[in-house]
Coordinates of C-alpha atoms in Angstrom, one line a residue:
M1 CA -15.2 10.7 -1.4
V2 CA -12.1 8.5 -2.1
A3 CA -9.9 6.5 0.2
L4 CA -6.6 7.7 -1.2
R5 CA -5.5 10.8 -3.0
L6 CA -2.4 10.5 -5.3
C7 CA -0.6 13.4 -6.7
L8 CA 2.6 13.7 -8.7
V9 CA 5.2 16.3 -8.2
R10 CA 6.6 17.1 -11.6
H11 CA 10.1 18.5 -12.1
D12 CA 9.4 20.4 -15.2
Y13 CA 6.7 22.7 -13.9
N14 CA 7.4 22.4 -10.1
S15 CA 3.7 21.8 -9.9
V16 CA 1.4 19.2 -8.3
D17 CA -1.1 17.2 -10.4
F18 CA -3.9 15.6 -8.4
C19 CA -5.0 12.3 -9.9
E20 CA -8.1 11.9 -7.8
K21 CA -10.3 14.2 -5.7
S22 CA -9.7 13.8 -2.0
I23 CA -11.6 14.3 1.2
N24 CA -11.2 17.4 3.3
H25 CA -9.4 16.0 6.3
T26 CA -6.9 13.2 7.3
T27 CA -6.8 11.3 10.5
L28 CA -3.6 11.9 12.5
F29 CA -1.6 8.8 13.5
R30 CA 1.8 7.1 13.1
I31 CA 0.8 3.6 12.1
L32 CA -2.6 2.1 12.0
H33 CA -2.6 -1.7 12.4
V34 CA -5.6 -3.8 11.6
R35 CA -5.5 -7.5 12.1
Y36 CA -8.1 -10.1 11.3
N37 CA -7.9 -13.8 10.5
N38 CA -4.2 -14.2 9.4
D39 CA -4.2 -10.8 7.7
L40 CA -2.4 -7.6 8.6
V41 CA -3.3 -4.2 7.1
E42 CA -1.2 -1.2 8.0
I43 CA -1.4 2.4 6.9
L44 CA 1.9 4.2 7.6
D45 CA 2.1 7.9 8.4
E46 CA 4.5 10.2 6.6
N47 CA 8.2 9.4 6.8
I48 CA 7.7 5.9 8.0
P49 CA 9.3 3.6 5.4
I50 CA 7.8 0.1 4.7
D51 CA 9.8 -2.6 6.4
I52 CA 9.4 -5.3 3.7
V53 CA 11.0 -8.1 5.9
K54 CA 8.3 -7.4 8.6
Y55 CA 5.5 -8.2 6.2
I56 CA 7.2 -11.2 4.7
N57 CA 7.8 -12.6 8.2
H58 CA 4.1 -12.0 9.0
V59 CA 3.0 -14.3 6.2
K60 CA 5.6 -17.0 6.8
A61 CA 4.3 -20.2 8.4
P62 CA 5.4 -23.8 8.6
Q63 CA 2.3 -24.8 6.5
A64 CA 2.9 -22.1 3.9
G65 CA 5.1 -23.4 1.0
A66 CA 4.9 -20.3 -1.1
I67 CA 5.1 -16.5 -0.6
S68 CA 4.3 -14.0 -3.3
T69 CA 5.0 -10.3 -3.0
F70 CA 4.3 -7.0 -4.8
S71 CA 6.2 -3.8 -4.2
G72 CA 4.8 -0.6 -5.7
T73 CA 7.6 1.9 -6.0
T74 CA 7.7 5.5 -7.2
R75 CA 9.2 5.8 -10.7
D76 CA 10.9 8.8 -12.1
T77 CA 8.6 9.6 -15.0
F78 CA 4.9 9.8 -15.8
D79 CA 3.5 10.7 -19.2
G80 CA 7.0 11.7 -20.3
K81 CA 7.5 14.1 -17.4
T82 CA 10.0 13.8 -14.7
V83 CA 8.6 12.9 -11.3
L84 CA 10.3 13.8 -8.0
E85 CA 7.9 12.1 -5.6
L86 CA 4.3 10.8 -5.1
R87 CA 2.2 12.2 -2.2
Y88 CA -0.5 10.1 -0.7
E89 CA -3.3 11.2 1.6
A90 CA -6.1 9.1 3.0
Y91 CA -9.3 9.1 5.0
V92 CA -7.9 6.2 7.0
P93 CA -11.1 4.3 8.0
M94 CA -12.2 4.2 4.4
A95 CA -8.7 3.2 3.2
V96 CA -8.6 0.3 5.7
R97 CA -12.1 -0.9 4.6
C98 CA -10.9 -0.8 1.0
L99 CA -7.8 -2.8 1.8
K100 CA -9.8 -5.3 3.8
T101 CA -12.2 -5.7 0.8
I102 CA -9.1 -6.5 -1.4
C103 CA -8.1 -9.2 1.2
L104 CA -11.5 -10.7 1.1
A105 CA -11.6 -10.7 -2.7
A106 CA -8.2 -12.4 -2.8
R107 CA -9.3 -15.0 -0.3
S108 CA -12.4 -15.7 -2.4
S109 CA -10.3 -16.3 -5.5
W110 CA -7.3 -18.2 -4.1
I111 CA -6.6 -20.6 -1.2
L112 CA -4.4 -18.3 1.0
H113 CA -2.8 -18.7 4.4
S114 CA -1.9 -15.1 5.2
I115 CA -2.0 -11.6 3.7
A116 CA 0.0 -8.5 4.8
I117 CA -0.6 -5.1 3.2
A118 CA 1.3 -1.9 4.0
H119 CA 0.5 1.5 2.4
R120 CA 2.5 4.7 3.1
L121 CA 1.0 8.2 3.3
G122 CA 2.8 11.5 2.7
S123 CA 5.7 12.0 0.4
V124 CA 7.3 8.9 -1.3
P125 CA 10.4 9.9 -3.2
V126 CA 11.5 8.1 -6.5
G127 CA 12.7 4.6 -5.8
E128 CA 11.0 4.1 -2.5
T129 CA 8.1 1.7 -1.9
S130 CA 4.6 3.2 -1.4
V131 CA 2.7 -0.1 -1.2
F132 CA 3.8 -3.6 -0.3
I133 CA 1.7 -6.8 -0.3
A134 CA 2.9 -10.2 0.8
V135 CA 0.7 -13.3 0.5
S136 CA 1.3 -16.9 1.6
S137 CA -0.3 -20.1 0.5
V138 CA 0.3 -23.8 1.0
H139 CA 1.4 -24.3 -2.6
R140 CA 2.7 -21.9 -5.3
A141 CA 0.1 -23.3 -7.7
F142 CA -2.6 -21.3 -5.9
F143 CA -0.9 -18.1 -7.1
F144 CA -0.7 -18.8 -10.8

């Protein structure tokens, strides 16, 4: 059982390639919010774009002198083939546990103030963000 299933929709064959095996069902929801410490983890249902400013604002704080971000976007090719979109599915409780584990691992490696993670489900067309992470710290030196 895996937390997320990723598939590529290829232009050349009009086919779907599944990169990982998935579970048999998906929990229905619009947005699942999980907050703990200064961290925010959100799983966004299909057709809900990631509001990057929201997550940057979540990690902003007067005592945080540095914010680092990562934006994972759908690119237009994979293995030399044209990609139209990525499709994500999740068993949401497991996906949230995995993202919380990532937050805990980051906190054990660096001195962080806040973490915000958003991951979309469903179809994510080329050029759109599927995962966004914002992290704040007192000093930028803690990131590098």
